CSV table of C-alpha atoms and ligand atoms in Angstrom, one decimal:
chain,number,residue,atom,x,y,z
P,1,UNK,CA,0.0,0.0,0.0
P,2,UNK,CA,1.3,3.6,-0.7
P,3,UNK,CA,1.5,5.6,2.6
P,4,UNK,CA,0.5,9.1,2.0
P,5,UNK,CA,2.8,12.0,3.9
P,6,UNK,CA,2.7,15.5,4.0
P,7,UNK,CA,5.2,17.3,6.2
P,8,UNK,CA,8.9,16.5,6.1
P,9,UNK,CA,8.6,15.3,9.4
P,10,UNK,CA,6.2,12.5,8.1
P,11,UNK,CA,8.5,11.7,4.9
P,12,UNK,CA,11.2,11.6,7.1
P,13,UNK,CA,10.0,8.5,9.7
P,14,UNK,CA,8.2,7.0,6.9
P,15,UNK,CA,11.9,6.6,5.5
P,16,UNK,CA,13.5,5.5,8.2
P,17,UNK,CA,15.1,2.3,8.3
P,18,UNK,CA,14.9,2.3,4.5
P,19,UNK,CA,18.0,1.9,2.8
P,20,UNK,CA,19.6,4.1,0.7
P,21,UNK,CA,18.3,3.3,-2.5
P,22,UNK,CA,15.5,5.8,-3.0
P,23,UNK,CA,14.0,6.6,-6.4
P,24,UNK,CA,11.9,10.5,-6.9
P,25,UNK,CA,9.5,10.8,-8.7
P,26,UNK,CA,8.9,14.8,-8.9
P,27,UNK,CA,5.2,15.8,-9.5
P,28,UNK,CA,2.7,18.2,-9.9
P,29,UNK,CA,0.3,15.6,-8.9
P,30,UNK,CA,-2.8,15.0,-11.4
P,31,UNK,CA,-1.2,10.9,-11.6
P,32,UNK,CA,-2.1,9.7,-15.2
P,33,UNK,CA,-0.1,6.7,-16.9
P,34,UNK,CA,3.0,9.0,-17.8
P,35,UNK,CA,3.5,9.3,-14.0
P,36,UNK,CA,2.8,5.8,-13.5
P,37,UNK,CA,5.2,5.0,-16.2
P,38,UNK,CA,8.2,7.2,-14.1
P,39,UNK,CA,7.6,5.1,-10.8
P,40,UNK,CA,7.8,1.5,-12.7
P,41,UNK,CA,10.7,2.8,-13.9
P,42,UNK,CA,11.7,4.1,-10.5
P,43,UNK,CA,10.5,0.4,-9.1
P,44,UNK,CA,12.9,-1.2,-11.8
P,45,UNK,CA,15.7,0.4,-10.7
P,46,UNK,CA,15.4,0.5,-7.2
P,47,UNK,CA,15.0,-3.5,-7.2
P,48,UNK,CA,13.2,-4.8,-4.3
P,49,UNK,CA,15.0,-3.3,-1.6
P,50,UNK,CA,14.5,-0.2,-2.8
P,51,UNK,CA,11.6,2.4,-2.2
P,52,UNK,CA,9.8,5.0,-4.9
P,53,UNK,CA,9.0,8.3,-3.2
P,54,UNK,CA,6.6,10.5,-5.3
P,55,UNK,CA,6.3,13.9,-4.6
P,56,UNK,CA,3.2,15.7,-5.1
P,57,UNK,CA,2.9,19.4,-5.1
P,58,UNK,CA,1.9,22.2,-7.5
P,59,UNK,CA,4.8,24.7,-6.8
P,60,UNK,CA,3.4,28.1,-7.1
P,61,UNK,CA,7.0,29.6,-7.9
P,62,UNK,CA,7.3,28.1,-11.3
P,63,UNK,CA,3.9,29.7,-12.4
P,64,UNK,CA,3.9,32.6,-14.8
P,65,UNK,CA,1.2,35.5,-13.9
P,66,UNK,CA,-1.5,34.9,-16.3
P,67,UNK,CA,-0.8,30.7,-16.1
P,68,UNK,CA,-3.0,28.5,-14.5
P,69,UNK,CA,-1.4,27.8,-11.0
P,70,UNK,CA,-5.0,28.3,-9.7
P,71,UNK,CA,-6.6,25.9,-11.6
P,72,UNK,CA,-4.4,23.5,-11.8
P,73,UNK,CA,-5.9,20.1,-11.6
P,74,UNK,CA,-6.0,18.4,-7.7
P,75,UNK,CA,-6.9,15.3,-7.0
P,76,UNK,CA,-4.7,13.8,-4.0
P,77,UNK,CA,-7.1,11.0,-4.1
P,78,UNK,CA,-6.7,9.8,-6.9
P,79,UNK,CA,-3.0,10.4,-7.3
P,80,UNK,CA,-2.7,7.9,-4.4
P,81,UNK,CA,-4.3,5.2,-6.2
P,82,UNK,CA,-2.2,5.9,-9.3
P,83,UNK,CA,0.9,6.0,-7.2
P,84,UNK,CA,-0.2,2.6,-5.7
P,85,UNK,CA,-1.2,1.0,-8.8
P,86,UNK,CA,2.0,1.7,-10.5
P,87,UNK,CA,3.7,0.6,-6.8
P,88,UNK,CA,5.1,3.6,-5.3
P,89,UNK,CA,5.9,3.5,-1.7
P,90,UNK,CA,5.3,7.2,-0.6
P,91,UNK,CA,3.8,9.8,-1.8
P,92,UNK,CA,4.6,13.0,-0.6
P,93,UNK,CA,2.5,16.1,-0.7
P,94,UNK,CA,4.3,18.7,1.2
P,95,UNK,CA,3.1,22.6,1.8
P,96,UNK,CA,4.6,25.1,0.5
P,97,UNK,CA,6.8,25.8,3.9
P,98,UNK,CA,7.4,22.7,3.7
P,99,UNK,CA,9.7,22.8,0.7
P,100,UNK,CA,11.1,26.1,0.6
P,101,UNK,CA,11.7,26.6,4.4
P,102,UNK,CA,13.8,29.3,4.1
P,103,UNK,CA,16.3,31.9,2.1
P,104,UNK,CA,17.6,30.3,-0.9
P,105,UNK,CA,21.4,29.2,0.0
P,106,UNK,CA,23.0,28.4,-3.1
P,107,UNK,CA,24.5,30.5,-6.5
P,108,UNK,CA,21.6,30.3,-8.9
P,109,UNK,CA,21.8,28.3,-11.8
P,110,UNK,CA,22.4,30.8,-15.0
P,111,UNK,CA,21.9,29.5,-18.5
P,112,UNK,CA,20.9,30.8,-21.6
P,113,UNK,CA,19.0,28.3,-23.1
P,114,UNK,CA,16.5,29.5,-20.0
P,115,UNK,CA,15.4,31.6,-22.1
P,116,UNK,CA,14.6,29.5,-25.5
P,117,UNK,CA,12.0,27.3,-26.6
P,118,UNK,CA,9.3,27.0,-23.3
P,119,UNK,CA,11.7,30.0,-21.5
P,120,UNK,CA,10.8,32.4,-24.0
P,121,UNK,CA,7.1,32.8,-23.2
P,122,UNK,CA,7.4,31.8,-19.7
P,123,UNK,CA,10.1,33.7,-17.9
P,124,UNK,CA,11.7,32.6,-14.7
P,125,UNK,CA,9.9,29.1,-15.4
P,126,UNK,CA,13.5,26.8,-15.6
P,127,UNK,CA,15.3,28.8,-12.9
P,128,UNK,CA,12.0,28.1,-10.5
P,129,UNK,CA,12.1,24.2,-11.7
P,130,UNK,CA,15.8,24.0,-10.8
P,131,UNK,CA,15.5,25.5,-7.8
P,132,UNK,CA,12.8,23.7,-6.9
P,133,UNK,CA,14.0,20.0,-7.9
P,134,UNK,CA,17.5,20.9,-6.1
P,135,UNK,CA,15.1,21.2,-3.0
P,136,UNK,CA,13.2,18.3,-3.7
P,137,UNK,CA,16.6,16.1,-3.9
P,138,UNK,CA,18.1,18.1,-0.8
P,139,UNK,CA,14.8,16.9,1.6
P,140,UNK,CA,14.5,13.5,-0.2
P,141,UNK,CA,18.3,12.6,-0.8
P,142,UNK,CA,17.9,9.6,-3.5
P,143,UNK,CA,20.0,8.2,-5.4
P,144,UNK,CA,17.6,7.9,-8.4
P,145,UNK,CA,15.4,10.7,-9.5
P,146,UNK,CA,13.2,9.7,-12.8
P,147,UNK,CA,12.0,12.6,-15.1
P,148,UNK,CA,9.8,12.6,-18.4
P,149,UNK,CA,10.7,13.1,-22.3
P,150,UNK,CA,7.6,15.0,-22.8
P,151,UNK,CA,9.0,17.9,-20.9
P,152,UNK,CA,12.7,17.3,-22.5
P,153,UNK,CA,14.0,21.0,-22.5
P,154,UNK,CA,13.4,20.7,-18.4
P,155,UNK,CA,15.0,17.3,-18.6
P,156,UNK,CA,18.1,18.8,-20.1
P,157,UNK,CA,18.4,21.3,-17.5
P,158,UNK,CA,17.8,18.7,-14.5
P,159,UNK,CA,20.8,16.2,-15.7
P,160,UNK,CA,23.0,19.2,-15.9
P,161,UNK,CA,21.7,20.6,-12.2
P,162,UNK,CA,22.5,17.2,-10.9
P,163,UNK,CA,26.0,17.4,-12.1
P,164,UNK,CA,26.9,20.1,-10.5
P,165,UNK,CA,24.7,20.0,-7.4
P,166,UNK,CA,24.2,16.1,-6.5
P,167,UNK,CA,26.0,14.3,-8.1
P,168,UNK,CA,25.2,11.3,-6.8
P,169,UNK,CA,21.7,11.1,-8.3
P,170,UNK,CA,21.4,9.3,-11.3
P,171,UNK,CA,19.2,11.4,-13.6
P,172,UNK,CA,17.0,8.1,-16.0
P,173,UNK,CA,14.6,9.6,-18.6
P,174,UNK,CA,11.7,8.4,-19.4
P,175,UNK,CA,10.1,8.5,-23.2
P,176,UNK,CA,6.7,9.8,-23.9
P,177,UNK,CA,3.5,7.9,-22.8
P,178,UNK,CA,0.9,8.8,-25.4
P,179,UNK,CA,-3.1,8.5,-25.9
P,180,UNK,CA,-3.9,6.1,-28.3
P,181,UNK,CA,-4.5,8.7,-30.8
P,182,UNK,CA,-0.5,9.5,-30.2
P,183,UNK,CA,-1.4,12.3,-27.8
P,184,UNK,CA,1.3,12.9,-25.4
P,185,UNK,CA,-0.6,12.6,-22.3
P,186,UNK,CA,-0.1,15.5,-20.0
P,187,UNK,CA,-2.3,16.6,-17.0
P,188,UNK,CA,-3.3,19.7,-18.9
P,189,UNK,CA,-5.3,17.5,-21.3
P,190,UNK,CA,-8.0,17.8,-19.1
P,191,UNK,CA,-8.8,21.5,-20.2
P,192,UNK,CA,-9.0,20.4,-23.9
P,193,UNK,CA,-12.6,21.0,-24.8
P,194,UNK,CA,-14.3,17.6,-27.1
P,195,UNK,CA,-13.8,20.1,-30.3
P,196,UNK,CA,-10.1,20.8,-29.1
P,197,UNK,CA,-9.2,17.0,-28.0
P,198,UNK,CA,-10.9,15.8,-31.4
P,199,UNK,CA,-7.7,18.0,-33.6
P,200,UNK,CA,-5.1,17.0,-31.0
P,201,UNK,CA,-3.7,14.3,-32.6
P,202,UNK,CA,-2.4,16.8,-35.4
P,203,UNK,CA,0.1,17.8,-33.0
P,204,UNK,CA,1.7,14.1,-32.5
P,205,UNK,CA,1.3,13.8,-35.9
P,206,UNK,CA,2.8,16.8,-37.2
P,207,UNK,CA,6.5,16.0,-35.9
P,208,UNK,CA,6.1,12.2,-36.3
P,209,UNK,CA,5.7,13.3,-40.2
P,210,UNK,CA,8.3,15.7,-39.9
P,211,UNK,CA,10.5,12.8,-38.5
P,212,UNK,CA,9.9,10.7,-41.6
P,213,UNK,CA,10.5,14.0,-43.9
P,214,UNK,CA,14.4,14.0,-42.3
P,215,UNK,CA,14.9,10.7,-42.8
P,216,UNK,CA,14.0,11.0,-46.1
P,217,UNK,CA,16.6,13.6,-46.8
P,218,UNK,CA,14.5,17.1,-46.4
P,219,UNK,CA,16.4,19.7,-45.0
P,220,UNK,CA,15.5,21.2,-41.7
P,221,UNK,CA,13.7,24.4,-43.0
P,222,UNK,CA,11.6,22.3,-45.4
P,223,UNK,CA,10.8,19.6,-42.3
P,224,UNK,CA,9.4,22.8,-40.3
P,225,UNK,CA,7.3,24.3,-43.4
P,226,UNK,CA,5.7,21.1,-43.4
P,227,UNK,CA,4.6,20.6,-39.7
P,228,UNK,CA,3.4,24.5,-40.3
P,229,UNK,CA,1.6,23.5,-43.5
P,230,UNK,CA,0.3,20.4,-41.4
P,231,UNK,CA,-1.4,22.3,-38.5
P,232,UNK,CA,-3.3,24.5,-40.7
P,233,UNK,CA,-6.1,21.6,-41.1
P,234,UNK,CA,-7.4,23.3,-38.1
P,235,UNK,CA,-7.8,26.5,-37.3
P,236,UNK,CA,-8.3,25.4,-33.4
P,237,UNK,CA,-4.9,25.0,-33.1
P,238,UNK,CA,-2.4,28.0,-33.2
P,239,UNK,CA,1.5,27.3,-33.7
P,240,UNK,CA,3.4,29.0,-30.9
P,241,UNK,CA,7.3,27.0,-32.4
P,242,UNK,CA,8.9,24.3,-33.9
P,243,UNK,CA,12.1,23.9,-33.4
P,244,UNK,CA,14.7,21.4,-34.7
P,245,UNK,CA,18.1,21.6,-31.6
P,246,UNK,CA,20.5,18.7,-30.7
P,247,UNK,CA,19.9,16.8,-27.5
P,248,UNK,CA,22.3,19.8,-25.7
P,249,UNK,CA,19.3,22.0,-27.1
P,250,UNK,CA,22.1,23.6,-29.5
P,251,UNK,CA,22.2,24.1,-33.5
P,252,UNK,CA,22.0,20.3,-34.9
P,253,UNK,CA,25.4,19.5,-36.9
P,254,UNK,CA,25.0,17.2,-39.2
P,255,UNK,CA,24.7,13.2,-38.9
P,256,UNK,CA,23.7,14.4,-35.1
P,257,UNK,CA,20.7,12.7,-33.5
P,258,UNK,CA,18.3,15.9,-31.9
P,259,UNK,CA,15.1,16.8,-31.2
P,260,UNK,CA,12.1,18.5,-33.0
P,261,UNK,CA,10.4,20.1,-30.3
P,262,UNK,CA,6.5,21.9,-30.4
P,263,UNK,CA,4.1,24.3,-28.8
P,264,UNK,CA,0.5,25.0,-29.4
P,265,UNK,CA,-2.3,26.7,-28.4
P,266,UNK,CA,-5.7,25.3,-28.5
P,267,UNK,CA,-7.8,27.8,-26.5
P,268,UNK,CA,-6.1,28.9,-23.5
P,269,UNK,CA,-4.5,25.8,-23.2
P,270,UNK,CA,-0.5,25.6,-23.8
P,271,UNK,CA,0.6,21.9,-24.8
P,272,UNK,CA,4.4,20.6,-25.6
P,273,UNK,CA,5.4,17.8,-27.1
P,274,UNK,CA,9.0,16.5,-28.7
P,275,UNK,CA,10.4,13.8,-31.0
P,276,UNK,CA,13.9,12.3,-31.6
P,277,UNK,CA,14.8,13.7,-35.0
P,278,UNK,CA,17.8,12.5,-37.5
P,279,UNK,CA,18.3,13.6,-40.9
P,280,UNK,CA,19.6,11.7,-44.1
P,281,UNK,CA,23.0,12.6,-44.4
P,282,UNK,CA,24.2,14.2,-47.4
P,283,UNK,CA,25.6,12.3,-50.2
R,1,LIG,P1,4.2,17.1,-14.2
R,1,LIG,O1,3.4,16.6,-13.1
R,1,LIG,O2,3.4,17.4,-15.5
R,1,LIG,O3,5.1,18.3,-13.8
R,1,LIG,O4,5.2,16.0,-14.6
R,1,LIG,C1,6.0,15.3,-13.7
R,1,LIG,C2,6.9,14.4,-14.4
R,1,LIG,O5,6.2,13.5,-15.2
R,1,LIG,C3,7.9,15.1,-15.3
R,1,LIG,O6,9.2,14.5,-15.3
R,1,LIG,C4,7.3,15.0,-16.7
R,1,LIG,O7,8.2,15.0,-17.8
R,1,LIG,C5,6.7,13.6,-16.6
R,1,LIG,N1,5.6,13.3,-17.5
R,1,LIG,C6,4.5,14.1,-17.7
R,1,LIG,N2,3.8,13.6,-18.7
R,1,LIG,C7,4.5,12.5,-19.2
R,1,LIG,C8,4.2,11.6,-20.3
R,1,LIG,N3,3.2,11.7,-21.1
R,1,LIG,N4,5.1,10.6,-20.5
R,1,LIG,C9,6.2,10.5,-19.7
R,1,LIG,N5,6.5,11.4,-18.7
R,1,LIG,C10,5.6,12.3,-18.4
């Protein structure tokens, strides 16, 4: 059974007597099967010994203005039967004292890519993640902390923060866990209204295509025309990028494996989603 904590004081004795081989899971809560997916990866690793800690909390700092802190779907309820069926041992919902306790003690992460891709229309966002995930690992201490594809410019930015700031925790990466339409399932779904979640699939499809385009020896401004071209079957959904970046989320040289990586807007609602791209080479 997953034992529900909230305060450090509760993760703390619930952790007791385990032994060091503890895999985070960092969440927002709102469990679906991508979240699942992270702790039976977690579970894997750990081996039988070993305990999954999932930590639940919407933090407020990573929130632009006008985003959707306040309506952010919550649902501890069923998060801990998600958390249970996939076999987690904990989950954790702190507070918000809880995590940040007090004054910030370390040199803040700087880096420019911050400010590309997701960073550009959400200022502050990767600085507030980092900050927040270095708290997360300071309070938890694993040795395993499992993260998502789906959100791979963040994921980029947690391996390196781990580098330099716990290097002990092994950083595994987990790929995209899709709808069956090839929807990248994300908690944010949930606001897609039945018009909106009928296009969706465009957006999977638009980069899978755009994959197949590379490998067919397109070059990369062409492979982008056509995932704009492609979106414009519906005018629900309104391009916000498309970029093409190696896994470093700098200019792709060639014969290097990257990533196309996308934003939309359908509504109000902001949804991401990435694919491992590699173009023919040149001959
Ligand atoms: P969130 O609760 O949305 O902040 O996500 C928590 C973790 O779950 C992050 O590491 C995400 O990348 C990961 N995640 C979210 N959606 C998916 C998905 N569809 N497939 C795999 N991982 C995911």
């Amino acid at each position: 059974m997953t034992q529900l904590v909230k305060s450090n004081a509760e993760l703390r004795s619930a952790m007791t007597g385990l032994a060091n081989n503890i895999c985070l899971v960092p969440t927002m809560g709102a469990l679906h099967e991508g979240h699942a997916q992270l702790i039976k990866v977690g579970k894997q690793k750990v081996g039988n010994n070993g305990c999954v800690v999932v930590s639940d909390f919407v933090n407020p700092k990573q929130f632009g203005k006008n985003e959707d802190f306040e309506k952010y779907p919550r649902d501890l309820e069923k998060d801990l039967k998600v958390a249970h069926s996939a076999g987690a041992h904990i989950l954790w919902a702190p507070s918000v004292e809880d995590v940040y306790p007090g004054q910030w003690p370390l040199d803040e992460i700087e880096d420019k890519r911050f400010e590309i891709l997701e960073g550009k229309s959400r200022p502050g966002h990767f600085a507030a993640v980092v900050e927040v995930v270095t708290r997360l690992f300071n309070i938890v201490q694993p040795r395993f902390a499992a993260f998502g594809e789906k959100d791979f410019q963040q994921l980029v930015f947690i391996k390196d923060m781990a580098k330099k700031r716990n290097p002990v925790v092994e950083v595994l990466s987990v790929p995209t866990v899709r709808e069956k339409d090839g929807l990248a399932m994300s908690s944010r779904n949930v606001y897609l209204s039945s018009d909106q979640r009928k296009v969706a699939h465009l957006i999977p499809e638009s980069i899978r295509n755009a994959t197949l385009l590379a490998s067919k020896g397109k070059s990369q401004s062409q492979v982008i025309g056509e995932v704009e071209s492609y979106l414009k079957q519906s005018d629900l959904i309104e391009l916000d990028y498309v970029e093409i970046l190696n896994n470093d989320l700098e200019k792709l040289k060639i014969n290097e494996v990257g990533r196309i990586l996308i934003a939309v807007k359908l509504g109000n609602t902001r949804l991401i989603d990435n694919m491992p791209i590699k173009f023919k080479a040149a001959s």
